[in-house]
Coordinates of C-alpha atoms in Angstrom, one line a residue:
X186 CA -37.5 147.3 40.9
X187 CA -35.2 147.2 37.6
X188 CA -33.3 144.0 36.8
X189 CA -30.1 145.4 37.6
X190 CA -31.2 146.8 41.3
X191 CA -32.5 143.3 41.3
X192 CA -29.0 141.7 40.4
X193 CA -27.3 144.3 43.5
X194 CA -29.8 142.6 45.8
X195 CA -29.3 139.4 45.2
X196 CA -25.3 139.5 44.5
X197 CA -25.6 141.4 48.1
X198 CA -27.9 138.5 49.3
X199 CA -25.1 135.5 47.8
X200 CA -22.6 137.4 49.6
X201 CA -24.0 137.6 53.2
X202 CA -24.9 133.8 52.4
X203 CA -21.2 132.6 52.5
X204 CA -19.6 135.0 55.0
X205 CA -22.1 133.7 57.4
X206 CA -19.4 131.0 57.8
X207 CA -17.1 133.5 59.3
X208 CA -19.5 135.0 62.1
X209 CA -20.4 133.7 65.7
X210 CA -23.8 132.9 63.5
X211 CA -21.9 129.5 62.3
X212 CA -21.3 127.9 65.4
X213 CA -24.6 128.9 66.8
X214 CA -26.4 127.2 64.4
X215 CA -24.1 123.9 64.4
X216 CA -24.6 124.0 68.1
X217 CA -28.5 123.9 67.6
X218 CA -29.2 121.5 64.8
X219 CA -25.4 119.6 64.2
X220 CA -22.9 119.9 61.7
X221 CA -24.4 118.0 58.6
X222 CA -27.9 119.7 58.9
X223 CA -26.3 122.9 59.1
X224 CA -24.0 122.6 56.2
X225 CA -27.4 120.8 54.0
X226 CA -29.0 124.0 54.6
X227 CA -26.3 126.5 54.0
X228 CA -25.3 124.7 50.8
X229 CA -29.1 124.7 50.0
X230 CA -29.3 128.6 50.7
X231 CA -26.7 128.9 49.1
X232 CA -27.7 127.7 45.6
X233 CA -30.9 129.2 45.7
X234 CA -28.7 132.9 46.1
X235 CA -26.9 131.7 43.1
X236 CA -29.7 130.8 41.6
X237 CA -31.5 134.1 42.0
X238 CA -28.2 136.0 41.3
X239 CA -28.0 134.2 37.7
X240 CA -31.4 135.0 37.1
X241 CA -31.0 138.4 37.7
X242 CA -27.8 138.6 35.4
X243 CA -29.3 137.0 32.7
X244 CA -32.1 139.7 32.8
X245 CA -30.1 142.7 33.3
X246 CA -29.3 145.0 30.3
X247 CA -25.7 145.3 29.1
X248 CA -24.1 148.5 30.0
X249 CA -20.6 148.7 28.6
X250 CA -17.8 150.4 31.0
X251 CA -14.5 149.6 28.8
X252 CA -13.9 147.7 25.8
X253 CA -13.6 144.1 26.8
X254 CA -10.3 142.2 26.5
X255 CA -10.9 138.7 25.2
X256 CA -7.1 137.9 24.9
X257 CA -6.5 138.5 28.3
X258 CA -9.4 135.8 29.4
X259 CA -7.3 133.2 27.4
X260 CA -4.1 133.7 28.8
X261 CA -6.1 133.5 32.7
X262 CA -8.7 131.0 32.3
X263 CA -6.3 127.9 31.3
X264 CA -4.6 128.8 34.7
X265 CA -8.3 129.1 36.6
X266 CA -8.6 125.6 35.8
X267 CA -5.5 124.2 36.4
X268 CA -5.5 125.7 40.1
X269 CA -8.8 124.4 40.6
X270 CA -8.5 121.0 39.1
X271 CA -5.3 120.5 41.2
X272 CA -6.6 122.4 44.4
X273 CA -8.7 119.3 45.3
X274 CA -6.0 116.7 45.8
X275 CA -5.1 117.3 49.3
X276 CA -5.6 120.6 50.4
X277 CA -5.4 121.1 53.9
X278 CA -7.3 124.4 53.8
X279 CA -10.5 123.0 52.8
X280 CA -13.2 122.2 55.3
X281 CA -13.0 119.2 57.2
X282 CA -9.0 118.8 56.0
X283 CA -7.7 119.5 59.2
X284 CA -5.9 115.9 59.6
X285 CA -3.5 116.9 56.7
X286 CA -1.8 119.7 58.7
X287 CA -0.5 116.5 61.1
X288 CA 1.2 114.6 58.4
X289 CA 4.8 115.2 58.1
X290 CA 4.8 117.6 54.5
X291 CA 1.4 119.2 54.8
X292 CA 2.1 121.5 52.0
X293 CA 2.6 119.2 48.8
X294 CA 1.7 119.5 45.0
X295 CA 0.3 122.7 44.4
X296 CA -0.2 123.6 47.9
X297 CA 4.0 124.6 47.5
X298 CA 2.9 127.7 45.2
X299 CA 0.0 128.7 46.8
X300 CA -2.1 128.0 50.0
X301 CA -5.3 128.6 48.1
X302 CA -5.1 127.1 44.8
X303 CA -9.5 126.8 44.5
X304 CA -9.6 130.7 45.8
X305 CA -7.0 131.6 43.3
X306 CA -8.4 129.9 40.6
X307 CA -11.7 131.5 41.1
X308 CA -10.4 135.0 41.2
X309 CA -8.5 134.2 38.0
X310 CA -12.2 133.0 36.4
X311 CA -14.1 136.2 37.5
X312 CA -11.5 138.4 36.7
X313 CA -11.1 137.2 33.3
X314 CA -14.8 137.5 32.9
X315 CA -14.7 140.7 34.1
X316 CA -11.7 141.9 32.0
X317 CA -13.4 140.0 28.7
X318 CA -16.7 141.6 28.9
X319 CA -16.1 145.2 30.3
X320 CA -19.8 145.7 31.3
X321 CA -21.8 147.0 34.5
X322 CA -23.7 143.3 35.2
X323 CA -20.4 141.8 34.6
X324 CA -18.6 143.6 37.1
X325 CA -21.6 143.2 39.7
X326 CA -21.6 139.7 39.1
X327 CA -18.2 138.4 38.7
X328 CA -16.7 140.8 41.1
X329 CA -18.6 139.1 43.6
X330 CA -17.0 135.7 43.0
X331 CA -13.9 138.2 43.1
X332 CA -14.5 139.5 46.6
X333 CA -16.1 136.3 47.7
X334 CA -12.6 134.2 46.9
X335 CA -10.5 137.0 48.1
X336 CA -12.1 137.8 51.1
X337 CA -12.5 133.8 51.5
X338 CA -8.6 133.2 51.7
X339 CA -8.2 135.6 54.7
X340 CA -11.1 133.8 56.9
X341 CA -10.2 130.6 55.8
X342 CA -6.5 131.3 57.2
X343 CA -7.9 133.1 60.4
X344 CA -10.2 129.9 61.6
X345 CA -7.3 127.9 60.8
X346 CA -5.2 129.6 63.2
X347 CA -6.8 127.8 66.0
X348 CA -5.4 124.7 65.0
X349 CA -1.6 124.1 66.6
X350 CA -0.4 122.6 64.0
X351 CA -1.2 125.6 61.6
X352 CA 2.2 127.5 62.0
X353 CA 4.2 124.8 61.0
X354 CA 1.6 124.7 57.9
X355 CA 1.9 128.3 57.3
X356 CA 5.9 129.0 57.6
X357 CA 6.3 126.8 54.2
X358 CA 3.1 128.0 52.5
X359 CA 2.2 131.4 51.3
X360 CA -1.3 133.0 50.0
X361 CA 0.1 135.0 47.1
X362 CA 1.3 132.3 44.7
X363 CA 5.2 131.1 44.6
X364 CA 6.2 133.7 47.3
X365 CA 7.1 131.1 49.6
X366 CA 8.9 129.5 46.9
X367 CA 10.8 133.0 46.3
X368 CA 11.4 133.4 49.7
X369 CA 13.0 130.0 50.3
X370 CA 10.6 128.5 52.6
X371 CA 9.4 125.8 49.7
X372 CA 10.3 124.9 46.2
X373 CA 8.2 123.2 43.6
X374 CA 8.4 119.4 42.7
X375 CA 6.6 118.9 39.7
X376 CA 6.3 115.2 40.2
X377 CA 3.8 115.9 43.1
X378 CA 1.9 117.8 40.5
X379 CA 1.9 115.2 37.7
X380 CA 0.2 116.3 35.0
X381 CA -3.0 114.3 35.4
X382 CA -4.8 116.9 37.1
X383 CA -3.3 120.0 35.1
X384 CA -4.4 118.1 31.8
X385 CA -8.0 117.5 33.5
X386 CA -7.9 121.2 34.2
X387 CA -7.1 122.2 30.5
X388 CA -9.7 119.8 29.0
X389 CA -11.7 121.5 30.8
X390 CA -11.0 124.9 29.6
X391 CA -11.2 123.5 26.0
X392 CA -15.1 122.3 26.6
X393 CA -15.9 125.5 28.2
X394 CA -14.4 127.4 25.3
X395 CA -16.1 125.4 23.0
X396 CA -19.5 125.5 24.3
X397 CA -18.9 129.1 25.9
X398 CA -21.7 131.6 24.1

């Protein structure tokens, strides 16, 4: 089998692994083995499929589709890393963070801008690589992360809707960045975001930039 076909198969396996959490198979597995054993097995399989996909990506030939634009990457990547760094702080949409939905002000910090900062960070990271490289294997590889993060936000929202506190949270947040703020349902509070987490995100971006091929 040619390397590009292997990349397609590995990518399909990677995506299928991650979408199990949004199918009836997840509760069945949790009931059979328990929550934490399931998470451990899920993480192991996800790591294996990711490693397979990375190996297939490096082995696949580069077939240009368009002239890549590295300038776009320089614009998108810093924003992506800031979203990723800020998204891990007090994020009610993360797994196991349902208690945050019960707080008096569940949408704080970066969550005021988008309720899915981590997923948007991944989407921007993936889009930056696709636009910068402009080849088929990058479209497949990074496109998988773009699709995974984009659809993942919808599945995350669907799962959280079962929580009785979700309507109150959704009323003051938006999936698409800045929509809730533009509609007057929320506002930016810079002191909640602070400077440390954005600085960490930018520092990681600089480090990646320095050591990136």
